[in-house]
XYZ file of C-alpha atoms in Angstrom:
571
model
C 43.038 61.756 20.247
C 41.574 62.807 17.426
C 42.884 62.861 14.123
C 43.132 66.190 12.064
C 40.445 66.705 9.299
C 41.704 66.503 6.371
C 40.917 67.416 2.623
C 41.341 65.079 -0.160
C 41.141 65.501 -3.749
C 41.413 62.358 -5.165
C 41.635 60.776 -8.657
C 41.413 57.879 -10.573
C 42.682 57.723 -14.520
C 40.174 58.116 -17.279
C 39.373 55.415 -19.304
C 38.924 56.561 -22.796
C 35.534 56.439 -24.359
C 35.686 54.194 -27.201
C 35.306 50.394 -25.213
C 33.964 49.095 -22.435
C 34.700 49.019 -18.989
C 36.798 45.518 -18.062
C 38.089 43.849 -14.617
C 41.266 45.607 -15.381
C 40.332 48.857 -15.299
C 38.567 48.141 -12.128
C 41.314 46.817 -10.235
C 42.487 50.961 -10.252
C 39.017 51.922 -9.390
C 38.174 49.334 -6.651
C 42.200 50.543 -5.100
C 40.679 54.306 -5.262
C 37.311 53.972 -4.135
C 38.129 51.666 -0.724
C 41.095 54.299 -0.415
C 38.723 57.131 -0.363
C 36.272 55.255 1.143
C 38.502 54.913 3.823
C 39.008 58.662 3.897
C 35.368 59.269 4.832
C 35.472 56.600 7.239
C 37.824 58.202 9.280
C 36.098 61.901 9.007
C 37.846 63.872 6.704
C 36.937 65.581 4.025
C 37.363 63.623 0.152
C 36.218 65.045 -3.196
C 36.501 61.931 -6.139
C 36.804 62.909 -9.436
C 37.054 61.106 -12.353
C 35.669 61.211 -15.951
C 35.770 59.625 -19.691
C 38.268 60.359 -21.991
C 37.008 61.690 -25.003
C 39.237 63.088 -27.574
C 41.580 61.121 -30.234
C 41.448 59.598 -33.628
C 40.369 56.619 -32.447
C 37.028 58.297 -31.519
C 37.013 60.236 -34.740
C 37.277 57.262 -36.723
C 34.510 55.085 -34.560
C 31.812 56.930 -34.952
C 32.419 57.417 -38.283
C 32.320 53.631 -38.467
C 28.592 53.318 -36.498
C 27.586 56.005 -39.111
C 27.186 58.837 -35.352
C 28.876 62.014 -33.821
C 31.312 61.999 -32.326
C 28.685 63.597 -29.367
C 26.819 60.767 -30.047
C 29.729 58.406 -28.983
C 31.204 59.653 -26.330
C 27.752 60.055 -25.298
C 26.911 56.482 -25.037
C 29.957 55.121 -23.803
C 29.600 57.538 -20.552
C 25.663 56.362 -19.573
C 27.695 52.335 -20.597
C 30.943 53.127 -18.516
C 28.415 54.894 -15.138
C 26.188 51.863 -15.274
C 29.350 49.694 -14.671
C 31.040 51.427 -11.895
C 27.976 51.840 -10.259
C 27.456 48.791 -10.169
C 31.109 47.632 -8.056
C 29.873 50.462 -5.727
C 32.517 52.655 -7.202
C 31.300 56.049 -5.355
C 32.098 59.200 -7.460
C 31.669 62.482 -6.381
C 31.367 63.341 -9.329
C 32.131 61.462 -12.991
C 31.919 63.508 -15.419
C 34.030 63.648 -19.646
C 36.684 66.006 -20.854
C 34.560 67.144 -23.561
C 33.106 69.620 -21.639
C 33.041 73.757 -21.694
C 35.039 73.312 -18.482
C 38.350 71.311 -19.640
C 38.305 73.971 -22.807
C 38.581 76.601 -20.904
C 41.120 75.180 -18.650
C 43.435 73.704 -21.297
C 43.319 77.069 -23.311
C 44.967 78.367 -20.197
C 47.548 76.182 -19.597
C 48.435 76.034 -23.044
C 48.713 80.203 -23.404
C 50.562 80.130 -19.255
C 52.765 78.011 -20.918
C 53.450 79.681 -24.341
C 53.566 82.686 -21.825
C 57.071 81.579 -20.234
C 58.924 80.226 -23.078
C 57.890 76.424 -22.928
C 55.774 76.215 -25.978
C 57.877 75.843 -29.477
C 57.066 75.389 -32.989
C 59.130 73.317 -35.062
C 58.246 71.556 -38.635
C 58.104 67.456 -38.072
C 57.162 65.040 -40.692
C 54.677 62.801 -40.090
C 52.929 60.027 -42.283
C 49.711 60.595 -44.256
C 47.058 58.630 -45.265
C 46.271 60.051 -49.408
C 43.402 57.980 -49.059
C 41.201 60.044 -45.898
C 42.930 62.800 -46.424
C 44.093 62.808 -42.732
C 47.228 62.444 -40.628
C 48.183 59.358 -39.249
C 48.885 58.885 -35.368
C 51.222 55.633 -34.692
C 48.301 53.147 -34.119
C 47.265 53.665 -36.581
C 50.145 52.488 -38.958
C 51.037 48.953 -39.541
C 54.065 47.195 -41.298
C 56.547 45.305 -40.376
C 59.171 45.128 -37.845
C 62.355 46.793 -38.737
C 64.197 45.155 -36.696
C 62.726 41.335 -35.869
C 60.747 41.152 -40.240
C 57.489 40.198 -37.738
C 54.546 41.654 -39.963
C 51.618 43.154 -39.105
C 53.181 45.573 -35.866
C 51.875 48.767 -34.763
C 54.249 52.325 -36.034
C 55.343 53.046 -33.180
C 56.556 49.255 -31.272
C 56.636 45.528 -31.895
C 55.570 43.040 -29.655
C 56.571 40.104 -30.967
C 60.677 41.689 -29.756
C 59.296 44.633 -27.916
C 61.536 46.985 -30.090
C 60.439 51.467 -30.168
C 60.509 52.929 -33.879
C 59.701 55.586 -35.522
C 56.435 54.913 -38.291
C 58.922 56.314 -40.707
C 61.144 53.191 -40.317
C 58.172 50.262 -40.272
C 59.239 47.921 -43.224
C 56.236 48.325 -46.195
C 54.073 50.269 -43.931
C 50.147 50.535 -44.135
C 47.571 53.059 -43.018
C 45.316 50.978 -40.773
C 42.642 53.077 -41.274
C 42.198 53.123 -45.542
C 45.218 50.006 -45.868
C 46.965 52.906 -48.378
C 51.001 53.261 -48.342
C 51.219 56.334 -46.249
C 53.207 59.059 -47.586
C 55.548 61.191 -45.858
C 54.532 64.867 -44.669
C 55.849 67.785 -43.563
C 53.260 68.932 -40.626
C 53.964 72.169 -37.397
C 53.134 70.907 -34.552
C 53.243 72.687 -31.581
C 55.392 71.252 -28.076
C 56.022 71.780 -24.793
C 59.347 71.896 -23.837
C 59.943 69.670 -21.090
C 63.464 69.639 -21.799
C 63.464 73.088 -20.146
C 66.160 74.272 -17.661
C 63.270 74.580 -15.569
C 61.443 71.976 -16.127
C 63.985 70.409 -15.072
C 64.622 71.648 -11.985
C 61.128 71.499 -11.265
C 60.931 67.995 -11.395
C 63.724 66.679 -9.886
C 62.560 69.454 -7.079
C 59.261 67.465 -7.833
C 60.098 63.684 -7.986
C 63.124 62.512 -6.229
C 63.149 61.710 -2.528
C 59.893 63.423 -2.223
C 57.536 60.859 -0.628
C 55.358 61.694 -3.953
C 55.670 58.755 -5.367
C 56.599 55.039 -4.843
C 60.157 53.970 -4.310
C 60.252 51.786 -7.814
C 58.036 55.143 -9.508
C 60.782 57.771 -8.282
C 63.237 54.742 -9.212
C 62.089 55.337 -12.781
C 61.944 58.888 -13.012
C 65.889 58.749 -12.095
C 66.297 56.854 -15.555
C 63.879 59.413 -16.864
C 65.836 62.476 -15.649
C 69.109 61.568 -15.945
C 71.564 62.832 -18.273
C 72.786 60.477 -21.570
C 76.864 59.679 -22.631
C 77.452 63.496 -23.458
C 74.894 64.803 -20.672
C 73.039 66.303 -22.001
C 69.108 65.993 -20.734
C 66.695 62.688 -21.446
C 64.360 64.909 -20.926
C 62.438 65.554 -24.743
C 59.866 67.860 -26.085
C 56.579 66.215 -25.872
C 54.472 67.024 -29.191
C 50.903 68.303 -27.810
C 49.389 69.269 -30.909
C 47.734 67.572 -34.067
C 46.107 68.282 -37.385
C 42.700 68.328 -38.448
C 40.774 66.086 -38.906
C 40.987 65.762 -34.890
C 38.296 65.368 -32.732
C 38.779 67.631 -29.562
C 39.892 70.552 -28.504
C 41.363 73.658 -31.368
C 43.982 75.970 -30.535
C 43.779 78.720 -30.060
C 45.767 80.966 -32.663
C 46.270 78.296 -34.425
C 43.775 77.149 -37.002
C 42.723 73.893 -37.737
C 45.453 72.339 -35.042
C 44.435 71.010 -31.999
C 44.652 69.445 -28.354
C 46.676 66.488 -28.437
C 44.034 64.018 -26.626
C 47.124 63.828 -23.740
C 47.732 67.136 -22.609
C 43.805 68.317 -22.345
C 43.134 64.199 -20.465
C 44.619 64.525 -17.257
C 43.314 68.411 -17.091
C 40.062 66.504 -16.845
C 40.928 66.059 -13.569
C 40.000 69.825 -12.493
C 37.765 70.277 -15.099
C 35.317 68.339 -13.172
C 36.340 69.207 -9.615
C 35.827 72.954 -11.371
C 31.819 71.335 -11.702
C 32.146 70.078 -9.060
C 33.230 72.972 -6.660
C 31.033 75.329 -8.967
C 27.530 72.825 -8.219
C 28.636 72.523 -4.303
C 29.201 76.291 -4.094
C 32.429 75.323 -3.617
C 36.299 77.751 -4.322
C 37.822 76.486 -7.743
C 40.866 78.172 -5.786
C 41.179 76.787 -2.598
C 41.938 73.324 -4.051
C 44.453 74.066 -6.910
C 46.370 77.368 -6.338
C 49.831 77.360 -5.460
C 49.725 76.898 -1.950
C 46.752 75.019 -1.031
C 46.945 72.818 1.780
C 44.044 70.321 -0.020
C 45.445 67.378 -0.805
C 46.065 66.275 -4.263
C 46.304 62.717 -4.986
C 46.378 60.601 -8.461
C 45.275 56.616 -8.880
C 46.735 55.767 -11.924
C 47.878 52.357 -13.794
C 52.340 52.229 -14.075
C 51.532 51.832 -18.410
C 50.834 55.726 -18.182
C 53.114 57.120 -14.909
C 55.236 59.018 -17.740
C 52.445 61.085 -18.531
C 51.230 61.371 -14.581
C 54.859 62.077 -13.221
C 56.280 64.019 -16.286
C 54.497 66.311 -18.253
C 51.296 66.643 -15.669
C 53.027 68.231 -12.893
C 55.231 70.560 -15.430
C 51.924 71.694 -16.719
C 50.145 71.663 -13.775
C 53.573 73.883 -12.175
C 53.883 75.804 -15.073
C 50.320 77.109 -15.072
C 49.905 78.443 -12.264
C 48.463 75.525 -10.373
C 49.772 74.045 -7.438
C 51.341 69.959 -8.652
C 50.322 66.789 -7.278
C 50.865 65.353 -3.615
C 51.089 61.823 -4.462
C 50.968 60.316 -7.533
C 49.972 55.715 -6.537
C 50.471 53.364 -9.947
C 49.699 49.802 -10.044
C 50.492 46.428 -11.765
C 48.196 45.371 -14.443
C 45.884 42.147 -13.645
C 46.098 38.698 -15.198
C 43.667 35.948 -15.142
C 44.555 32.529 -14.117
C 48.388 34.044 -14.679
C 48.050 34.802 -17.993
C 47.245 38.057 -20.056
C 43.624 38.612 -20.260
C 42.242 36.662 -23.619
C 39.251 37.245 -25.542
C 39.756 34.159 -26.858
C 40.218 32.843 -23.509
C 37.371 33.955 -22.442
C 39.264 36.096 -19.590
C 38.833 39.450 -20.858
C 36.125 39.779 -18.690
C 33.688 43.510 -19.161
C 32.256 44.282 -16.098
C 28.319 44.237 -17.118
C 29.601 40.545 -17.670
C 30.119 39.903 -14.658
C 27.227 42.115 -13.485
C 24.681 40.251 -16.062
C 25.992 36.617 -14.583
C 24.261 38.114 -11.337
C 28.116 37.730 -9.891
C 28.269 39.795 -6.446
C 30.295 42.359 -6.982
C 31.996 42.787 -3.974
C 33.466 39.278 -3.924
C 35.573 41.193 -7.451
C 35.925 44.216 -4.366
C 37.288 41.679 -1.872
C 39.481 39.854 -3.914
C 41.837 42.442 -5.779
C 41.867 44.663 -2.412
C 43.136 41.230 -1.001
C 45.615 41.400 -3.680
C 46.539 44.997 -4.002
C 50.043 46.202 -1.922
C 50.099 49.696 -2.543
C 53.174 48.381 -5.444
C 53.711 48.465 -8.683
C 53.092 44.565 -9.334
C 51.737 43.189 -11.795
C 48.214 40.796 -9.449
C 46.270 37.657 -10.899
C 43.322 37.233 -10.444
C 43.358 33.277 -10.090
C 39.354 32.402 -10.623
C 39.702 28.877 -8.138
C 41.346 31.485 -5.875
C 38.675 33.616 -6.098
C 35.760 30.752 -5.293
C 37.984 29.626 -2.313
C 38.784 32.759 -0.764
C 35.599 34.610 -0.931
C 33.690 31.629 0.109
C 36.107 30.963 2.968
C 36.612 33.939 4.558
C 33.472 36.365 3.633
C 30.950 33.448 4.374
C 32.858 30.729 6.011
C 34.251 33.166 9.027
C 32.191 37.024 7.994
C 28.972 36.487 8.138
C 28.552 33.474 9.262
C 29.518 35.207 12.981
C 26.031 37.006 12.341
C 24.354 34.442 11.314
C 25.865 31.678 13.808
C 24.388 34.071 16.677
C 21.737 36.457 15.757
C 18.958 34.368 15.884
C 19.848 33.263 19.623
C 19.488 37.069 20.460
C 16.215 37.708 19.257
C 14.562 34.703 19.938
C 15.659 34.026 24.046
C 16.698 37.868 24.651
C 14.567 40.098 22.951
C 16.785 41.131 20.162
C 18.755 42.974 22.564
C 22.303 42.559 23.331
C 24.316 43.637 26.486
C 27.074 46.681 26.613
C 30.785 45.707 26.589
C 31.933 42.922 28.142
C 35.272 45.193 29.145
C 32.411 47.102 31.148
C 32.003 44.009 33.679
C 35.156 43.972 34.892
C 38.839 41.749 33.146
C 37.544 38.496 31.515
C 37.849 36.347 28.589
C 34.598 38.006 26.420
C 36.951 41.463 27.126
C 39.865 40.767 26.313
C 37.723 39.742 22.719
C 36.316 42.990 22.532
C 39.740 44.595 23.176
C 41.902 43.153 20.952
C 39.478 43.707 17.524
C 39.488 47.716 19.288
C 42.778 47.379 19.903
C 43.607 46.586 15.697
C 42.085 49.367 14.622
C 45.693 51.400 14.283
C 47.295 48.932 12.259
C 44.663 48.792 9.984
C 44.115 52.115 9.162
C 47.894 52.613 8.804
C 47.588 49.539 6.383
C 44.264 51.770 4.581
C 46.671 54.680 4.586
C 49.573 53.046 2.712
C 47.015 51.421 0.063
C 48.272 48.482 1.626
C 44.915 46.651 1.054
C 46.106 42.489 1.197
C 47.877 43.574 5.442
C 44.287 44.754 5.858
C 42.549 42.093 4.273
C 44.853 39.886 6.304
C 44.567 41.560 9.709
C 40.664 41.616 9.506
C 41.275 37.441 8.983
C 42.656 37.329 12.318
C 40.453 39.048 13.886
C 37.983 36.408 12.333
C 39.887 33.802 13.094
C 39.818 34.650 17.076
C 36.087 35.727 17.129
C 34.892 32.434 15.446
C 37.295 30.932 17.493
C 35.510 31.971 20.424
C 32.329 30.730 19.207
C 33.623 27.447 18.849
C 35.105 27.057 22.537
C 31.569 28.469 23.914
C 29.944 26.543 21.931
C 26.354 28.692 22.401
C 24.278 25.335 20.589
C 25.092 24.203 23.010
C 24.786 25.963 26.277
C 21.847 26.698 25.362
C 20.416 24.029 26.296
C 21.851 23.637 29.915
C 19.647 25.110 32.388
C 20.540 28.265 34.561
C 23.189 29.534 31.634
C 21.231 32.715 30.798
C 23.144 35.682 31.436
C 26.213 33.696 30.526
C 25.096 32.821 27.154
C 23.446 36.103 26.682
C 26.984 37.728 27.490
C 28.796 34.916 24.833
C 26.078 36.174 21.874
C 26.551 40.172 22.945
C 30.369 40.130 22.964
C 30.001 37.872 19.727
C 27.537 40.350 17.808
C 29.766 43.393 18.867
C 32.909 41.691 17.586
C 31.008 41.232 14.444
C 30.096 44.584 14.280
C 33.606 45.994 14.741
C 34.868 43.696 11.964
C 32.053 45.363 9.581
C 33.392 49.036 10.273
C 36.783 47.440 9.647
C 35.360 46.019 5.866
C 33.136 49.097 5.168
C 35.686 51.009 2.748
C 36.006 46.968 0.827
C 32.233 45.320 1.165
C 29.746 49.176 1.154
C 27.003 47.537 0.126
C 26.901 44.197 2.105
C 28.314 46.677 5.851
C 25.385 48.814 4.408
C 23.065 45.496 5.156
C 24.931 44.868 8.595
C 23.713 49.063 9.647
C 20.337 48.696 8.990
C 18.675 44.993 8.853
C 21.450 42.930 11.423
C 21.582 46.776 13.752
C 18.818 48.538 13.114
C 21.061 51.042 13.252
C 19.485 54.869 11.898
C 23.204 56.575 11.377
C 25.850 54.412 9.977
C 29.368 52.831 11.008
C 32.584 55.719 11.454
C 35.426 54.551 12.276
C 35.720 56.606 15.888
C 33.354 53.622 17.066
C 35.948 50.864 16.659
C 36.745 50.825 20.464
C 31.969 51.373 21.652
C 29.997 49.787 18.625
C 25.907 52.174 19.325
C 24.772 48.373 18.962
C 22.094 47.667 21.270
C 19.478 44.562 19.226
C 19.088 42.549 16.469
C 17.175 42.171 13.939
C 15.867 39.838 11.030
C 18.154 39.590 8.068
C 18.653 37.213 5.233
C 21.901 35.843 3.333
C 24.323 38.896 3.498
C 26.403 36.771 1.479
C 26.004 33.911 -0.429
C 29.190 31.070 -1.954
C 30.667 31.244 -5.226
C 29.445 28.714 -7.644
C 32.073 27.353 -9.734
C 29.043 26.738 -13.306
C 28.937 30.794 -12.537
C 32.485 31.358 -13.031
C 32.174 28.814 -16.293
C 28.603 30.518 -17.323
C 31.399 33.576 -17.235
C 33.561 33.003 -19.395
C 32.025 30.908 -21.640
C 29.525 34.489 -22.182
C 32.621 36.192 -23.003
C 34.429 33.899 -24.830
C 30.810 33.832 -26.831
C 30.302 38.001 -27.070
C 33.868 37.528 -29.304
C 32.557 35.385 -31.321
C 29.193 37.138 -32.380
C 30.833 40.427 -32.500
C 33.722 38.699 -35.528
C-alpha cells in the first residue's frame, strides 16, 4: 500500500552572520538535511529553507571594527556559510538572508497585526548606556563582577562561574565591552509584545501541551514556563521587541529611531525565505502559511533557543494571522572527547578546517546520524570512536560488500546480474533478499522519528547479515571450483542486490557516496527511491574506484593542530 503524499516546509535555525560554521552547528544542519532527504526519498514534497541571521549590535560593531559596512560583512559571511554547508552536502532549497525586502515586509506586517490586536505595549525602561559610543548596550556588551559570587569579567545578564542570572544594573563595577567606559543608566521607551496577555497564554497552552508538536522533554519545559507563581500570576512575561539606534536592522513602522530586536525578525526569516522561494518557483506563499494550511511546518533547533521557538514564534504567527508550527524538534549540544569545544585544545573545529584537511564530510554525517536519537540529549564526538566506527562500519562492512563481489561479476558474467532470488523459489539467497526488503518499515519509522541512531543500528545488522552470507559462501573459493558458475552467479547477484538495498537505506545519510553507487556501481540513469527497496532496479555492475577510504589518525591530529594554530594566529 502506497504512503499518502505529504507536503513539508522544513527549516533549520538561522546561523548568526558573525562567525564561521563549526561542527557544533553542523549537528543540526546534518540532522535536518537527513530528515529532508528521507522525506524526498519517500516521494514527499519538501521545501527546506534556511538563511543567515544578519541583524543586531554585534554585526554592526564587527563591521565597524573591520572598516566595512554591515551589508558587506553579511555578504562575506553568507558566501562562507553557503560554501561550508554545500561542502557537507546540506541541500537547502533556498539559503537566504534576514536582511531582505521579504523579511522587512513580513516583520512589519506581523508587528502591525499584533498592534491591532492590542498585543503591543510601549513602556519606559532603564538601560545601560555607553556615553563614549553614544549607544544603549545589549546585556552581552556589559561586563563586571557578578553580584552573587564575586566572579570578575562576567556578562551583564548571567555569570558563567556560578550560573546566576541578574539584571545588568546589578553588576558590580560594570564597564562597556565596546569602549571600556563606565555605563550610565538612562531611560528609554521600548515596544513590548504582551505575551502575558491571557489570549497568548490560552493559545500556547493549547498549542504546546499534549499536542504532539514538541518532544516530551520540551513540553515539560513549557509546562514550567506556562505555569503560575505562588501568587497565582502567570510566569509569562512581556517580551521587549525593540532596540534603540544605532542598530543594524529594520526600523519599527511609526517609531523613528526604534528598531526590531533581532530575535523578532530572525524567525520571520523562515517565512521570508519561503516567500522568496515561492516567488521564484511560481508557488502561492499563502498555501504554506495560511492558518488552515495542510502543509506541515517543521522547525529543527538547538535546545538553547527553545524559548523563542515555542513561546514567542508560535504566538507571533497565530496572532499575526498565520498558521502555527506543526512541530518543533530540539537537539542537544555537541561535546568533543567528552568536553566543551575548546579553541585552546583545538576541538573548536570549523567546517572549513575539516574540509581543508581533506576529511570526507560523509564520515561526519554518518557519525552524527549514529548519535542522534530524536531527543534533546547532548552528544559527544569522541575522536577515537569516530575513527573506529567509520573504518569498521562504512569501509569494513558497507563498501567492502561491493568491493568483494563486483570484480567477479564483471570478469565472469559480462557485468550482468541475475534477478531477485525470491523469483526462483525459497532458498537461503531468497531469505537474505527478503530480510533486506522487510526491514524497510522499521527503518522508515526510525527516520521519521529522527532516531537516526536506530537507523544506523538497524542498517548495521543488515550489513552483518550480508557480510556473513558472503563469508559463508566464500565466492573467492567457489570461483576456483569447476561446475559452480551458476551457484556463484547467484551468490554474487544476491549480495550486490542487497548492497543496493543498503545503499537506499543509507542514501539520506550518505548522499554523495550513494550517488556514486547509483551511477558508477550500477550504471543507473535514475536515482534510487524508497519504493525500489523490494526490487532494486539493478541489472549490471561497472568499474568504480574506492567509494570510501579509511580515516587516518594522523589526519585527525592535523585537524586538531590546525584549529589550535588558527587560534594562536588570531591572537
